[in-house]
Amino acid sequence: MIKPKTREEIELMRESALVVSKTLGMLAKEVKPGVTTLQLDKLAEDFIREQGAIPGFLGLYDFPNTLCMSPNSQVVHGIPNNTPLQEGDIISIDCGAIKNDFYGDHAYTFAVGEITPETQKLLDITKESLYVGIRELKVGNRVGDVGFAIQNFTEKHGYGVVRELVGHGLGRKMHEDPEMPNYGRRGRGKKFIEGMVVAIEPMTNMGTHKIRQHSDGWTITTLDGKPSAHFEHDVAIVDGKPELLSTFKYIYDALGIESNEEDEFRQQPLVI
């Protein structure tokens, strides 16, 4: 059952989402060749606690770390380790935090140094598909409208859309109704209502959409070993329209990127 949030609860959830946004922005300066994902994980845990929040992933379903760190062919749920990142890698960093008893949860795929144009295109298209999906999150539409939009956009570029892993409702629990697949058919699935909050998170593979889960119970990789990208935002429905609660602006500020991609999804200017 979908649990709509009041305006006051949505603003509390915005605070939770921005803890994650700031954490990803801090990490943006640290993602470089030679650093290990365990080092980044420790930085994130300390930073989240400094913001008066609690790491949302640590211990959730017995996950052992603060961040899901998924390089190259890993799709999601990678466990931080002592392997240094290398020039030309990409890495999805998925982060969660609890503040005000609500979860924030979003993700960004970073380039490690210089990456190939082919890989950069995968990142660009995956991120654009996120906003293509968010545009469909409005009162009266359905889950399938978001999934169809993401799938149609992504597959036109020849990429594989992961089926087994989906976005989700968000609130006092990390995973609430509804599930938000990145594929689907228009007009199908649960209807969107005012006040609902969801995490939309396209997971796109350069090759096949098929994946495999590893024996650690967490790590998921593409079946063909080709790279995968992952981007995620927290979004509420406010006055019938999508309202971003999370932001990539902290990342862009750290990396010197100028972007107005989020402006259409903010009814009020973002206060940084």
Tab-separated table of C-alpha atoms in Angstrom:
chain	number	residue	atom	x	y	z
A	1	MET	CA	0.000	0.000	0.000
A	2	ILE	CA	1.349	3.439	-0.963
A	3	LYS	CA	1.906	5.699	2.036
A	4	PRO	CA	1.541	9.355	0.989
A	5	LYS	CA	3.498	11.935	2.972
A	6	THR	CA	2.324	15.286	4.311
A	7	ARG	CA	4.049	18.488	3.172
A	8	GLU	CA	5.841	18.570	6.521
A	9	GLU	CA	7.051	14.991	6.109
A	10	ILE	CA	8.222	15.712	2.569
A	11	GLU	CA	10.349	18.579	3.862
A	12	LEU	CA	11.848	16.278	6.498
A	13	MET	CA	12.577	13.781	3.734
A	14	ARG	CA	14.245	16.543	1.739
A	15	GLU	CA	16.644	17.012	4.663
A	16	SER	CA	17.410	13.274	4.632
A	17	ALA	CA	17.947	13.298	0.871
A	18	LEU	CA	20.268	16.293	1.073
A	19	VAL	CA	22.468	14.517	3.626
A	20	VAL	CA	23.041	11.900	0.927
A	21	SER	CA	23.510	14.583	-1.742
A	22	LYS	CA	26.169	16.322	0.348
A	23	THR	CA	27.878	12.989	1.034
A	24	LEU	CA	28.094	12.224	-2.692
A	25	GLY	CA	29.387	15.737	-3.287
A	26	MET	CA	32.121	15.211	-0.721
A	27	LEU	CA	33.055	11.886	-2.311
A	28	ALA	CA	33.213	13.434	-5.792
A	29	LYS	CA	36.520	15.075	-4.855
A	30	GLU	CA	37.908	11.785	-3.506
A	31	VAL	CA	37.100	9.424	-6.408
A	32	LYS	CA	40.436	9.090	-8.192
A	33	PRO	CA	42.906	6.411	-9.260
A	34	GLY	CA	44.603	4.707	-6.332
A	35	VAL	CA	41.873	5.228	-3.731
A	36	THR	CA	40.077	2.147	-2.407
A	37	THR	CA	36.356	1.792	-2.013
A	38	LEU	CA	36.859	0.982	1.672
A	39	GLN	CA	38.587	4.337	2.137
A	40	LEU	CA	35.651	6.082	0.495
A	41	ASP	CA	33.231	4.103	2.629
A	42	LYS	CA	34.897	5.289	5.857
A	43	LEU	CA	34.839	8.897	4.669
A	44	ALA	CA	31.122	8.586	3.930
A	45	GLU	CA	30.239	7.038	7.279
A	46	ASP	CA	32.061	9.751	9.206
A	47	PHE	CA	30.542	12.511	7.060
A	48	ILE	CA	26.968	11.230	7.452
A	49	ARG	CA	27.324	11.062	11.225
A	50	GLU	CA	28.749	14.598	11.251
A	51	GLN	CA	25.518	15.744	9.570
A	52	GLY	CA	23.511	14.402	12.518
A	53	ALA	CA	22.298	11.428	10.514
A	54	ILE	CA	22.806	7.660	10.547
A	55	PRO	CA	24.141	5.582	7.622
A	56	GLY	CA	21.043	4.067	6.056
A	57	PHE	CA	22.641	1.000	4.473
A	58	LEU	CA	24.924	-0.091	7.316
A	59	GLY	CA	23.311	-3.211	8.793
A	60	LEU	CA	20.232	-2.957	6.570
A	61	TYR	CA	19.386	-6.539	5.600
A	62	ASP	CA	22.824	-7.278	7.165
A	63	PHE	CA	24.708	-5.210	4.560
A	64	PRO	CA	28.201	-4.678	6.052
A	65	ASN	CA	28.999	-1.117	4.913
A	66	THR	CA	27.792	2.465	4.510
A	67	LEU	CA	28.023	2.574	0.714
A	68	CYS	CA	27.201	0.213	-2.117
A	69	MET	CA	30.260	0.595	-4.382
A	70	SER	CA	29.875	-0.999	-7.802
A	71	PRO	CA	32.691	-0.512	-10.334
A	72	ASN	CA	32.604	-1.246	-14.073
A	73	SER	CA	30.585	-4.423	-14.736
A	74	GLN	CA	29.088	-4.433	-11.246
A	75	VAL	CA	25.505	-3.200	-11.443
A	76	VAL	CA	24.651	-2.508	-7.790
A	77	HIS	CA	25.226	-3.726	-4.221
A	78	GLY	CA	29.008	-3.994	-4.520
A	79	ILE	CA	30.762	-4.360	-1.155
A	80	PRO	CA	33.626	-1.908	-0.472
A	81	ASN	CA	37.073	-3.523	-0.457
A	82	ASN	CA	40.800	-2.777	-0.563
A	83	THR	CA	41.173	-2.887	-4.360
A	84	PRO	CA	42.364	0.525	-5.638
A	85	LEU	CA	40.362	2.257	-8.343
A	86	GLN	CA	42.148	2.555	-11.668
A	87	GLU	CA	42.241	5.193	-14.400
A	88	GLY	CA	39.368	4.572	-16.799
A	89	ASP	CA	37.100	2.839	-14.270
A	90	ILE	CA	33.561	3.922	-13.557
A	91	ILE	CA	31.951	3.403	-10.174
A	92	SER	CA	28.361	3.609	-9.020
A	93	ILE	CA	28.166	4.968	-5.477
A	94	ASP	CA	24.789	4.312	-3.864
A	95	CYS	CA	24.283	5.957	-0.471
A	96	GLY	CA	21.553	6.048	2.146
A	97	ALA	CA	21.043	8.079	5.316
A	98	ILE	CA	18.436	8.306	8.057
A	99	LYS	CA	17.524	11.703	9.489
A	100	ASN	CA	14.262	12.760	11.163
A	101	ASP	CA	13.339	9.039	11.095
A	102	PHE	CA	13.145	9.173	7.283
A	103	TYR	CA	15.451	7.692	4.657
A	104	GLY	CA	17.314	9.440	1.889
A	105	ASP	CA	18.681	7.191	-0.853
A	106	HIS	CA	20.319	8.100	-4.113
A	107	ALA	CA	23.196	7.253	-6.397
A	108	TYR	CA	25.629	8.581	-8.997
A	109	THR	CA	28.064	6.837	-11.329
A	110	PHE	CA	31.463	8.540	-11.335
A	111	ALA	CA	34.247	8.442	-13.892
A	112	VAL	CA	37.662	7.602	-12.416
A	113	GLY	CA	40.049	9.857	-14.308
A	114	GLU	CA	39.607	9.755	-18.086
A	115	ILE	CA	37.125	7.241	-19.498
A	116	THR	CA	36.407	6.185	-23.074
A	117	PRO	CA	33.809	8.112	-25.121
A	118	GLU	CA	31.792	4.885	-25.353
A	119	THR	CA	31.616	4.609	-21.568
A	120	GLN	CA	30.862	8.308	-21.153
A	121	LYS	CA	27.892	7.919	-23.486
A	122	LEU	CA	26.560	5.081	-21.296
A	123	LEU	CA	26.710	7.394	-18.270
A	124	ASP	CA	25.100	10.286	-20.129
A	125	ILE	CA	22.217	8.232	-21.497
A	126	THR	CA	21.554	6.522	-18.174
A	127	LYS	CA	21.398	9.850	-16.352
A	128	GLU	CA	19.157	11.356	-19.012
A	129	SER	CA	16.845	8.331	-18.746
A	130	LEU	CA	16.423	9.146	-15.047
A	131	TYR	CA	14.910	12.524	-15.912
A	132	VAL	CA	12.865	10.996	-18.735
A	133	GLY	CA	11.312	8.750	-16.084
A	134	ILE	CA	10.844	11.506	-13.508
A	135	ARG	CA	8.789	13.553	-16.004
A	136	GLU	CA	6.172	10.787	-15.932
A	137	LEU	CA	5.808	10.876	-12.122
A	138	LYS	CA	2.612	12.880	-11.780
A	139	VAL	CA	-0.857	12.402	-10.389
A	140	GLY	CA	-2.977	10.220	-12.655
A	141	ASN	CA	-0.087	8.404	-14.291
A	142	ARG	CA	0.946	4.886	-13.353
A	143	VAL	CA	4.089	2.947	-12.527
A	144	GLY	CA	4.220	1.538	-16.048
A	145	ASP	CA	4.393	5.045	-17.524
A	146	VAL	CA	7.711	5.718	-15.786
A	147	GLY	CA	9.111	2.290	-16.627
A	148	PHE	CA	8.048	2.519	-20.262
A	149	ALA	CA	9.614	5.959	-20.678
A	150	ILE	CA	12.952	4.842	-19.239
A	151	GLN	CA	13.014	1.595	-21.197
A	152	ASN	CA	11.990	3.159	-24.489
A	153	PHE	CA	14.611	5.919	-24.226
A	154	THR	CA	17.389	3.577	-23.138
A	155	GLU	CA	16.788	0.776	-25.607
A	156	LYS	CA	16.697	3.254	-28.510
A	157	HIS	CA	20.389	3.785	-27.749
A	158	GLY	CA	21.066	0.051	-27.804
A	159	TYR	CA	21.527	-0.490	-24.067
A	160	GLY	CA	20.130	-3.198	-21.803
A	161	VAL	CA	17.664	-2.268	-19.038
A	162	VAL	CA	18.074	-4.417	-15.930
A	163	ARG	CA	14.823	-6.208	-15.059
A	164	GLU	CA	15.526	-7.849	-11.699
A	165	LEU	CA	16.362	-4.644	-9.798
A	166	VAL	CA	13.933	-1.754	-9.420
A	167	GLY	CA	13.325	1.578	-7.753
A	168	HIS	CA	10.924	1.845	-4.839
A	169	GLY	CA	8.798	3.917	-2.545
A	170	LEU	CA	10.681	5.651	0.246
A	171	GLY	CA	9.818	6.872	3.731
A	172	ARG	CA	10.339	5.653	7.265
A	173	LYS	CA	11.443	2.417	5.605
A	174	MET	CA	14.049	2.137	2.867
A	175	HIS	CA	11.741	0.109	0.664
A	176	GLU	CA	8.052	0.968	0.527
A	177	ASP	CA	5.341	0.555	-2.097
A	178	PRO	CA	5.314	0.900	-5.004
A	179	GLU	CA	8.114	-0.926	-6.767
A	180	MET	CA	9.379	1.233	-9.642
A	181	PRO	CA	10.730	-0.912	-12.511
A	182	ASN	CA	12.768	0.719	-15.265
A	183	TYR	CA	10.712	-1.095	-17.890
A	184	GLY	CA	7.003	-1.563	-18.435
A	185	ARG	CA	3.883	-0.716	-20.395
A	186	ARG	CA	2.023	2.562	-20.378
A	187	GLY	CA	-1.146	2.644	-18.297
A	188	ARG	CA	-0.187	-0.393	-16.208
A	189	GLY	CA	0.589	-0.680	-12.507
A	190	LYS	CA	-0.334	1.361	-9.450
A	191	LYS	CA	-1.641	4.876	-9.941
A	192	PHE	CA	0.395	7.796	-8.614
A	193	ILE	CA	-1.135	9.955	-5.886
A	194	GLU	CA	-0.366	13.279	-4.264
A	195	GLY	CA	2.300	13.099	-1.552
A	196	MET	CA	3.945	9.858	-2.606
A	197	VAL	CA	7.746	9.702	-2.481
A	198	VAL	CA	9.805	7.311	-4.584
A	199	ALA	CA	13.399	6.547	-5.491
A	200	ILE	CA	13.725	6.265	-9.271
A	201	GLU	CA	16.967	4.545	-10.292
A	202	PRO	CA	17.734	3.388	-13.836
A	203	MET	CA	20.356	0.634	-14.052
A	204	THR	CA	21.619	0.391	-17.610
A	205	ASN	CA	24.065	-2.071	-19.146
A	206	MET	CA	26.230	-1.416	-22.180
A	207	GLY	CA	25.368	-4.876	-23.488
A	208	THR	CA	22.802	-7.438	-22.396
A	209	HIS	CA	20.197	-6.602	-19.776
A	210	LYS	CA	20.928	-9.939	-18.110
A	211	ILE	CA	22.771	-10.076	-14.792
A	212	ARG	CA	24.153	-12.586	-12.313
A	213	GLN	CA	24.385	-12.526	-8.541
A	214	HIS	CA	27.628	-13.577	-6.875
A	215	SER	CA	28.139	-15.990	-3.993
A	216	ASP	CA	28.574	-13.184	-1.436
A	217	GLY	CA	24.821	-12.656	-1.728
A	218	TRP	CA	25.193	-8.999	-2.681
A	219	THR	CA	27.394	-8.302	-5.699
A	220	ILE	CA	25.533	-8.229	-9.006
A	221	THR	CA	27.326	-7.994	-12.348
A	222	THR	CA	26.353	-7.880	-15.996
A	223	LEU	CA	26.197	-11.325	-17.564
A	224	ASP	CA	28.504	-10.339	-20.431
A	225	GLY	CA	31.033	-8.417	-18.310
A	226	LYS	CA	30.340	-5.081	-20.015
A	227	PRO	CA	30.009	-1.865	-17.961
A	228	SER	CA	26.840	-0.817	-16.154
A	229	ALA	CA	25.700	2.627	-14.989
A	230	HIS	CA	23.318	3.627	-12.193
A	231	PHE	CA	21.759	6.989	-11.272
A	232	GLU	CA	19.084	7.614	-8.633
A	233	HIS	CA	17.000	10.503	-7.297
A	234	ASP	CA	14.415	10.830	-4.523
A	235	VAL	CA	11.242	12.431	-5.893
A	236	ALA	CA	7.948	13.495	-4.312
A	237	ILE	CA	4.654	14.343	-5.973
A	238	VAL	CA	3.754	17.880	-4.876
A	239	ASP	CA	0.754	19.689	-6.384
A	240	GLY	CA	0.445	16.803	-8.808
A	241	LYS	CA	3.966	17.182	-10.229
A	242	PRO	CA	7.407	15.680	-9.563
A	243	GLU	CA	9.518	17.549	-7.007
A	244	LEU	CA	13.167	16.556	-6.582
A	245	LEU	CA	14.241	16.052	-2.981
A	246	SER	CA	17.819	15.032	-3.800
A	247	THR	CA	20.320	16.872	-5.991
A	248	PHE	CA	23.496	16.273	-7.959
A	249	LYS	CA	24.481	19.934	-7.516
A	250	TYR	CA	27.027	19.168	-4.772
A	251	ILE	CA	28.703	16.694	-7.139
A	252	TYR	CA	28.684	19.192	-9.989
A	253	ASP	CA	30.113	21.938	-7.787
A	254	ALA	CA	32.939	19.594	-6.739
A	255	LEU	CA	33.683	18.596	-10.341
A	256	GLY	CA	33.239	22.024	-11.909
A	257	ILE	CA	30.203	20.998	-13.961
A	258	GLU	CA	27.483	23.499	-14.878
A	259	SER	CA	24.002	22.071	-15.299
A	260	ASN	CA	20.362	23.174	-15.163
A	261	GLU	CA	19.005	19.648	-15.647
A	262	GLU	CA	17.162	19.668	-12.297
A	263	ASP	CA	15.470	23.067	-12.628
A	264	GLU	CA	12.240	21.788	-14.184
A	265	PHE	CA	11.681	19.497	-11.181
A	266	ARG	CA	11.907	22.181	-8.487
A	267	GLN	CA	8.930	24.323	-7.565
A	268	GLN	CA	11.224	26.318	-5.267
A	269	PRO	CA	14.913	27.124	-5.824
A	270	LEU	CA	17.319	24.722	-4.170
A	271	VAL	CA	18.933	26.272	-1.096
A	272	ILE	CA	22.563	25.134	-0.891
